[in-house]
Amino acid sequence: MKIKNVIGECLVRAGKDDFVDNPSLTDEQKELQNRLLACVNIAYREIVSKYLPLIYEERVVFQDGKCLAKSLSKKIIFPVRVKVGDSVKAFKTSADAILCSYSGDATLVYAYIPDKDFAITDEIDDLRITRSCLVNGALAEYYFQNKVFDLAKSFDADFRAETGILRYKGRSVIVKRRGWLA
């Protein structure tokens, strides 16, 4: 999905004209576009840090049972697992490192946050995220920044509901057998 299409939908849902494709923008339109772009980036970071984490697998070296977070190629949110061959090792986290009772080469699986923000011409290639979810999150942030709390609350409620659905989409829900089914 293209970022400019997300911003265009934000404008339409906010009751404004979609001016994103105009070749020349006024200063007011540029400022609004930049503010909405910042809100889209905030909403996207919240989605990938809380609801649908981006997972990366990297070969690392544990020296004296420690792997520094700054040595990783991406900005880590939280570690998922430490694998050595086919076995999974137990680990702990500290403020700046991942601690393990193992020393040597291992594979670290971790959730990360993207390094850079999106520009107006970029695309989001994550198929798990819907446009309406991103629009609701961006508008919730936009209205919160503008101190229009009733609209911010409304869009935030829609954003939370939709991210909850996206989080469990495709997973089977198992309900335990209860006494009334006997």
XYZ file of N, CA, C and O in Angstrom, residues 38-182:
580
model
N 3.706 12.109 9.600
C 4.279 11.787 10.913
C 3.324 10.919 11.720
O 3.747 9.976 12.399
N 2.027 11.189 11.636
C 1.037 10.380 12.361
C 0.965 8.958 11.808
O 0.796 7.999 12.571
N 1.085 8.806 10.495
C 1.108 7.456 9.893
C 2.327 6.692 10.393
O 2.231 5.506 10.733
N 3.477 7.350 10.468
C 4.687 6.699 10.966
C 4.533 6.292 12.432
O 4.966 5.208 12.829
N 3.900 7.128 13.238
C 3.671 6.790 14.649
C 2.743 5.586 14.757
O 2.996 4.648 15.526
N 1.662 5.592 13.981
C 0.715 4.468 14.012
C 1.381 3.176 13.544
O 1.179 2.111 14.147
N 2.189 3.258 12.487
C 2.876 2.058 11.989
C 3.848 1.502 13.030
O 3.895 0.301 13.262
N 4.601 2.382 13.675
C 5.533 1.918 14.708
C 4.793 1.278 15.879
O 5.278 0.317 16.464
N 3.637 1.812 16.223
C 2.860 1.194 17.297
C 2.366 -0.182 16.889
O 2.409 -1.121 17.681
N 1.923 -0.328 15.662
C 1.438 -1.626 15.185
C 2.555 -2.656 15.219
O 2.373 -3.765 15.721
N 3.736 -2.309 14.688
C 4.815 -3.300 14.602
C 5.549 -3.491 15.918
O 6.345 -4.420 16.048
N 5.321 -2.637 16.895
C 5.977 -2.869 18.182
C 5.059 -3.547 19.180
O 5.530 -4.272 20.053
N 3.739 -3.356 19.068
C 2.820 -3.935 20.045
C 1.985 -5.092 19.511
O 1.697 -6.035 20.235
N 1.536 -5.019 18.281
C 0.539 -5.953 17.792
C 1.070 -6.973 16.797
O 0.837 -8.161 16.938
N 1.748 -6.520 15.783
C 2.241 -7.396 14.718
C 3.743 -7.181 14.542
O 4.176 -6.498 13.618
N 4.557 -7.744 15.434
C 5.994 -7.442 15.377
C 6.658 -7.962 14.106
O 6.275 -8.984 13.559
N 7.654 -7.213 13.677
C 8.499 -7.625 12.564
C 9.593 -8.510 13.150
O 10.287 -8.111 14.080
N 9.756 -9.712 12.630
C 10.696 -10.685 13.177
C 11.890 -10.819 12.234
O 11.734 -10.877 11.015
N 13.073 -10.865 12.841
C 14.309 -10.991 12.070
C 15.181 -12.066 12.723
O 15.225 -12.181 13.949
N 15.866 -12.824 11.910
C 16.754 -13.883 12.391
C 18.175 -13.526 11.975
O 18.424 -13.229 10.808
N 19.090 -13.568 12.943
C 20.462 -13.118 12.679
C 21.462 -14.024 13.388
O 21.223 -14.462 14.512
N 22.580 -14.274 12.709
C 23.684 -15.019 13.313
C 24.456 -14.069 14.223
O 24.848 -12.985 13.797
N 24.642 -14.465 15.477
C 25.351 -13.632 16.451
C 26.379 -14.475 17.185
O 26.386 -15.703 17.098
N 27.244 -13.800 17.916
C 28.246 -14.468 18.737
C 28.029 -14.034 20.180
O 28.002 -12.844 20.483
N 27.862 -15.020 21.050
C 27.765 -14.745 22.477
C 29.164 -14.872 23.066
O 29.771 -15.938 23.014
N 29.685 -13.766 23.590
C 30.990 -13.772 24.235
C 30.764 -13.696 25.735
O 30.137 -12.748 26.218
N 31.257 -14.690 26.439
C 31.049 -14.792 27.888
C 29.565 -14.742 28.230
O 29.152 -14.148 29.218
N 28.733 -15.351 27.376
C 27.302 -15.411 27.625
C 26.561 -14.117 27.370
O 25.437 -13.946 27.824
N 27.154 -13.204 26.613
C 26.540 -11.893 26.402
C 26.597 -11.504 24.926
O 27.615 -11.681 24.272
N 25.488 -10.973 24.431
C 25.423 -10.419 23.075
C 24.872 -9.005 23.216
O 23.746 -8.809 23.671
N 25.661 -8.015 22.829
C 25.256 -6.618 22.971
C 24.194 -6.249 21.939
O 24.281 -6.642 20.776
N 23.208 -5.475 22.368
C 22.129 -5.051 21.478
C 22.647 -4.160 20.357
O 22.144 -4.204 19.242
N 23.669 -3.366 20.630
C 24.197 -2.477 19.594
C 24.951 -3.229 18.500
O 25.213 -2.683 17.445
N 25.296 -4.508 18.737
C 25.982 -5.290 17.722
C 25.020 -5.881 16.687
O 25.466 -6.416 15.680
N 23.717 -5.782 16.928
C 22.729 -6.334 16.001
C 22.528 -5.385 14.825
O 22.715 -4.179 14.930
N 22.118 -5.938 13.700
C 21.968 -5.125 12.495
C 20.690 -4.292 12.491
O 20.590 -3.327 11.748
N 19.702 -4.649 13.298
C 18.447 -3.899 13.374
C 18.199 -3.474 14.812
O 18.773 -4.026 15.738
N 17.322 -2.492 14.992
C 16.996 -1.980 16.325
C 16.024 -2.945 17.002
O 14.864 -3.070 16.602
N 16.499 -3.625 18.032
C 15.736 -4.693 18.675
C 14.669 -4.117 19.610
O 14.892 -3.128 20.297
N 13.485 -4.760 19.609
C 12.436 -4.452 20.583
C 12.495 -5.474 21.708
O 12.584 -5.132 22.870
N 12.453 -6.758 21.315
C 12.585 -7.829 22.289
C 13.069 -9.098 21.585
O 12.758 -9.322 20.422
N 13.858 -9.920 22.293
C 14.306 -11.186 21.711
C 13.200 -12.233 21.793
O 12.389 -12.221 22.727
N 13.180 -13.126 20.828
C 12.184 -14.190 20.801
C 12.811 -15.520 21.216
O 12.297 -16.201 22.091
N 13.957 -15.866 20.586
C 14.608 -17.134 20.932
C 16.061 -17.111 20.514
O 16.450 -16.390 19.603
N 16.846 -17.917 21.223
C 18.252 -18.126 20.897
C 18.382 -19.589 20.509
O 18.056 -20.483 21.298
N 18.833 -19.843 19.268
C 18.974 -21.209 18.775
C 20.446 -21.519 18.523
O 21.175 -20.695 17.984
N 20.831 -22.710 18.935
C 22.153 -23.251 18.623
C 21.900 -24.593 17.965
O 21.520 -25.553 18.632
N 22.082 -24.614 16.650
C 21.744 -25.821 15.912
C 20.237 -26.046 15.981
O 19.453 -25.182 15.614
N 19.832 -27.219 16.497
C 18.416 -27.526 16.635
C 17.889 -27.250 18.034
O 16.695 -27.368 18.279
N 18.763 -26.915 18.956
C 18.319 -26.704 20.335
C 18.083 -25.220 20.613
O 18.725 -24.343 20.046
N 17.157 -24.979 21.512
C 16.822 -23.615 21.923
C 17.418 -23.386 23.298
O 17.259 -24.200 24.205
N 18.115 -22.273 23.460
C 18.778 -21.944 24.722
C 17.951 -20.924 25.501
O 17.315 -20.044 24.917
N 18.007 -21.048 26.822
C 17.348 -20.070 27.681
C 18.172 -18.786 27.706
O 19.396 -18.813 27.594
N 17.489 -17.646 27.846
C 18.186 -16.360 27.857
C 17.468 -15.400 28.789
O 16.328 -15.607 29.175
N 18.174 -14.340 29.128
C 17.618 -13.229 29.891
C 18.013 -11.959 29.164
O 18.934 -11.962 28.342
N 17.340 -10.887 29.500
C 17.694 -9.612 28.883
C 18.141 -8.634 29.952
O 17.692 -8.678 31.093
N 19.050 -7.777 29.561
C 19.444 -6.661 30.406
C 19.190 -5.389 29.597
O 18.665 -5.453 28.491
N 19.568 -4.264 30.128
C 19.289 -2.996 29.447
C 19.967 -2.890 28.086
O 19.412 -2.322 27.157
N 21.141 -3.461 27.937
C 21.874 -3.296 26.686
C 22.383 -4.598 26.081
O 23.159 -4.573 25.142
N 21.944 -5.756 26.617
C 22.465 -7.023 26.115
C 21.470 -8.153 26.327
O 20.525 -8.047 27.100
N 21.735 -9.242 25.629
C 20.999 -10.485 25.817
C 21.965 -11.443 26.482
O 23.085 -11.651 25.998
N 21.561 -12.002 27.601
C 22.419 -12.872 28.394
C 21.973 -14.315 28.219
O 20.784 -14.621 28.260
N 22.951 -15.189 28.032
C 22.673 -16.603 27.813
C 23.767 -17.415 28.494
O 24.900 -16.946 28.658
N 23.451 -18.627 28.895
C 24.462 -19.474 29.532
C 25.382 -20.129 28.507
O 26.206 -20.959 28.849
N 25.268 -19.737 27.267
C 26.032 -20.306 26.167
C 27.018 -19.264 25.643
O 26.719 -18.069 25.611
N 28.191 -19.697 25.225
C 29.162 -18.825 24.563
C 29.518 -19.436 23.216
O 29.786 -20.632 23.125
N 29.488 -18.617 22.176
C 29.812 -19.080 20.833
C 28.795 -18.574 19.823
O 28.005 -17.674 20.090
N 28.831 -19.175 18.615
C 27.916 -18.780 17.544
C 26.514 -19.297 17.825
O 26.333 -20.433 18.273
N 25.527 -18.469 17.534
C 24.122 -18.843 17.723
C 23.276 -18.046 16.738
O 23.754 -17.132 16.070
N 22.020 -18.408 16.662
C 21.057 -17.673 15.856
C 20.082 -17.003 16.804
O 19.463 -17.660 17.634
N 19.968 -15.696 16.676
C 19.058 -14.923 17.522
C 17.860 -14.510 16.678
O 18.009 -13.929 15.607
N 16.681 -14.842 17.168
C 15.433 -14.429 16.536
C 14.859 -13.321 17.411
O 14.698 -13.505 18.614
N 14.587 -12.162 16.801
C 14.111 -11.037 17.599
C 13.148 -10.157 16.807
O 13.133 -10.163 15.584
N 12.325 -9.429 17.565
C 11.434 -8.442 16.966
C 12.203 -7.132 16.863
O 12.968 -6.785 17.758
N 11.997 -6.424 15.780
C 12.730 -5.177 15.571
C 11.784 -4.075 15.119
O 10.649 -4.327 14.730
N 12.279 -2.873 15.196
C 11.535 -1.703 14.721
C 12.314 -1.129 13.537
O 13.539 -1.133 13.544
N 11.627 -0.662 12.506
C 12.336 -0.133 11.334
C 13.235 1.048 11.683
O 12.940 1.828 12.589
N 14.331 1.169 10.948
C 15.321 2.217 11.202
C 14.826 3.608 10.810
O 15.097 4.576 11.489
N 14.140 3.693 9.688
C 13.777 5.012 9.173
C 12.270 5.129 9.020
O 11.554 4.125 8.892
N 11.809 6.357 9.025
C 10.392 6.635 8.809
C 10.080 6.562 7.317
O 10.960 6.677 6.475
N 8.802 6.397 7.031
C 8.362 6.372 5.647
C 8.288 7.788 5.084
O 7.974 8.733 5.795
N 8.564 7.904 3.807
C 8.375 9.160 3.086
C 7.050 9.070 2.336
O 6.445 7.997 2.244
N 6.600 10.167 1.790
C 5.313 10.219 1.096
C 5.294 9.302 -0.126
O 4.254 8.783 -0.514
N 6.458 9.034 -0.720
C 6.533 8.213 -1.936
C 6.763 6.738 -1.639
O 6.784 5.931 -2.571
N 6.936 6.364 -0.371
C 7.230 4.975 -0.016
C 5.981 4.106 -0.039
O 4.854 4.600 -0.127
N 6.232 2.801 0.068
C 5.157 1.819 0.157
C 5.395 0.940 1.363
O 6.533 0.671 1.737
N 4.319 0.455 1.960
C 4.402 -0.516 3.042
C 4.124 -1.884 2.427
O 3.063 -2.104 1.840
N 5.085 -2.773 2.543
C 4.960 -4.094 1.934
C 4.408 -5.145 2.893
O 4.379 -6.314 2.558
N 3.999 -4.752 4.075
C 3.488 -5.678 5.081
C 2.015 -5.953 4.786
O 1.150 -5.094 4.983
N 1.715 -7.153 4.316
C 0.355 -7.496 3.931
C -0.558 -7.754 5.127
O -1.760 -7.866 4.967
N 0.011 -7.835 6.318
C -0.807 -8.082 7.509
C -1.583 -6.846 7.931
O -2.598 -6.937 8.600
N -1.120 -5.678 7.527
C -1.709 -4.415 7.969
C -2.656 -3.899 6.887
O -2.303 -3.836 5.719
N -3.852 -3.529 7.314
C -4.821 -2.981 6.368
C -4.725 -1.459 6.335
O -4.254 -0.836 7.279
N -5.189 -0.894 5.244
C -5.156 0.558 5.099
C -6.059 1.226 6.134
O -5.698 2.237 6.723
N -7.239 0.667 6.365
C -8.164 1.296 7.306
C -7.597 1.304 8.721
O -7.810 2.256 9.473
N -6.853 0.281 9.086
C -6.217 0.236 10.405
C -5.196 1.359 10.536
O -5.163 2.075 11.542
N -4.390 1.526 9.522
C -3.368 2.573 9.535
C -3.999 3.963 9.518
O -3.543 4.869 10.217
N -5.080 4.123 8.771
C -5.785 5.407 8.716
C -6.385 5.739 10.078
O -6.268 6.871 10.573
N -7.033 4.750 10.711
C -7.619 4.985 12.034
C -6.556 5.368 13.054
O -6.750 6.280 13.860
N -5.422 4.697 13.027
C -4.340 5.022 13.955
C -3.758 6.400 13.708
O -3.479 7.154 14.644
N -3.582 6.753 12.432
C -3.025 8.059 12.098
C -3.983 9.178 12.490
O -3.571 10.203 13.048
N -5.272 8.986 12.227
C -6.240 10.023 12.589
C -6.412 10.137 14.092
O -6.618 11.241 14.610
N -6.315 9.027 14.805
C -6.371 9.088 16.270
C -5.215 9.927 16.797
O -5.403 10.794 17.663
N -4.035 9.702 16.261
C -2.864 10.484 16.680
C -2.994 11.949 16.260
O -2.677 12.853 17.032
N -3.471 12.198 15.068
C -3.624 13.565 14.566
C -4.600 14.364 15.441
O -4.314 15.496 15.843
N -5.738 13.769 15.719
C -6.729 14.484 16.535
C -6.271 14.621 17.988
O -6.593 15.595 18.648
N -5.519 13.654 18.478
C -4.978 13.783 19.831
C -3.997 14.956 19.895
O -4.018 15.738 20.834
N -3.144 15.093 18.888
C -2.198 16.202 18.854
C -2.900 17.555 18.751
O -2.424 18.549 19.262
N -4.057 17.557 18.078
C -4.826 18.793 17.924
C -5.805 19.037 19.070
O -6.605 19.971 18.995
N -5.778 18.175 20.076
C -6.621 18.299 21.266
C -8.114 18.211 20.961
O -8.936 18.849 21.613
N -8.474 17.392 19.963
C -9.870 17.086 19.673
C -10.087 15.664 20.210
O -10.048 14.688 19.478
N -10.294 15.597 21.529
C -10.220 14.314 22.211
C -11.373 13.373 21.902
O -11.188 12.162 21.919
N -12.566 13.885 21.603
C -13.674 12.989 21.295
C -13.438 12.250 19.971
O -13.661 11.042 19.874
N -12.941 12.945 18.951
C -12.604 12.282 17.686
C -11.388 11.369 17.851
O -11.346 10.279 17.268
N -10.418 11.805 18.641
C -9.238 10.974 18.881
C -9.653 9.669 19.554
O -9.174 8.590 19.179
N -10.541 9.753 20.509
C -11.005 8.546 21.216
C -11.769 7.622 20.273
O -11.598 6.408 20.312
N -12.586 8.202 19.420
C -13.358 7.403 18.468
C -12.450 6.655 17.492
O -12.596 5.451 17.280
N -11.509 7.382 16.889
C -10.591 6.728 15.946
C -9.665 5.745 16.657
O -9.324 4.703 16.104
N -9.273 6.050 17.888
C -8.418 5.145 18.642
C -9.155 3.854 18.984
O -8.568 2.771 18.932
N -10.428 3.945 19.324
C -11.211 2.731 19.605
C -11.293 1.850 18.364
O -11.137 0.620 18.450
N -11.520 2.461 17.197
C -11.547 1.695 15.948
C -10.180 1.086 15.650
O -10.083 -0.060 15.193
N -9.124 1.859 15.901
C -7.754 1.382 15.679
C -7.446 0.179 16.572
O -6.940 -0.839 16.102
N -7.768 0.255 17.850
C -7.509 -0.851 18.784
C -8.318 -2.084 18.420
O -7.813 -3.204 18.481
N -9.566 -1.889 18.041
C -10.407 -3.032 17.655
C -9.853 -3.713 16.411
O -9.767 -4.952 16.357
N -9.446 -2.915 15.439
C -8.945 -3.501 14.193
C -7.583 -4.173 14.378
O -7.322 -5.225 13.798
N -6.705 -3.582 15.186
C -5.416 -4.234 15.429
C -5.609 -5.521 16.210
O -4.865 -6.484 16.004
N -6.591 -5.558 17.106
C -6.890 -6.802 17.817
C -7.346 -7.895 16.871
O -6.956 -9.054 17.006
N -8.159 -7.525 15.896
C -8.613 -8.497 14.897
C -7.442 -8.960 14.042
O -7.279 -10.155 13.783
N -6.608 -8.013 13.597
C -5.467 -8.371 12.753
C -4.480 -9.262 13.487
O -3.846 -10.134 12.897
N -4.356 -9.036 14.782
C -3.409 -9.801 15.584
C -3.760 -11.280 15.611
O -2.885 -12.134 15.576
N -5.039 -11.587 15.670
C -5.470 -12.980 15.780
C -6.062 -13.530 14.489
O -6.605 -14.621 14.477
N -5.938 -12.780 13.410
C -6.454 -13.218 12.122
C -5.709 -14.463 11.650
O -4.489 -14.513 11.671
N -6.456 -15.472 11.259
C -5.852 -16.691 10.749
C -5.520 -17.715 11.813
O -5.165 -18.845 11.508
N -5.630 -17.349 13.082
C -5.391 -18.316 14.143
C -6.701 -18.957 14.537
O -7.725 -18.292 14.640
N -6.670 -20.250 14.754
C -7.891 -20.925 15.171
C -8.121 -20.688 16.659
O -7.201 -20.743 17.461
N -9.348 -20.392 17.000
C -9.719 -20.166 18.384
C -10.326 -21.456 18.905
O -11.268 -21.990 18.322
N -9.791 -21.970 19.996
C -10.266 -23.222 20.569
C -10.976 -22.899 21.872
O -10.400 -22.292 22.769
N -12.227 -23.297 21.942
C -13.026 -23.106 23.142
C -13.077 -24.443 23.875
O -13.387 -25.475 23.265
N -12.752 -24.425 25.163
C -12.747 -25.658 25.928
C -14.148 -26.244 26.019
O -15.135 -25.522 26.066
N -14.195 -27.547 26.075
C -15.474 -28.246 26.202
C -16.010 -27.983 27.617
O -15.320 -28.182 28.600
N -17.218 -27.557 27.711
C -17.826 -27.212 28.991
C -18.896 -28.227 29.355
O -19.319 -29.059 28.553
N -19.389 -28.110 30.556
C -20.371 -29.048 31.084
C -21.683 -29.070 30.308
O -22.334 -30.104 30.226
N -22.073 -27.939 29.715
C -23.346 -27.912 29.011
C -23.296 -28.642 27.671
O -24.306 -28.885 27.065
N -22.089 -29.040 27.237
C -21.957 -29.794 25.988
C -21.882 -31.293 26.232
O -21.771 -32.051 25.291
N -21.956 -31.734 27.455
C -21.800 -33.147 27.782
C -22.914 -33.993 27.317
O -23.865 -33.803 26.775
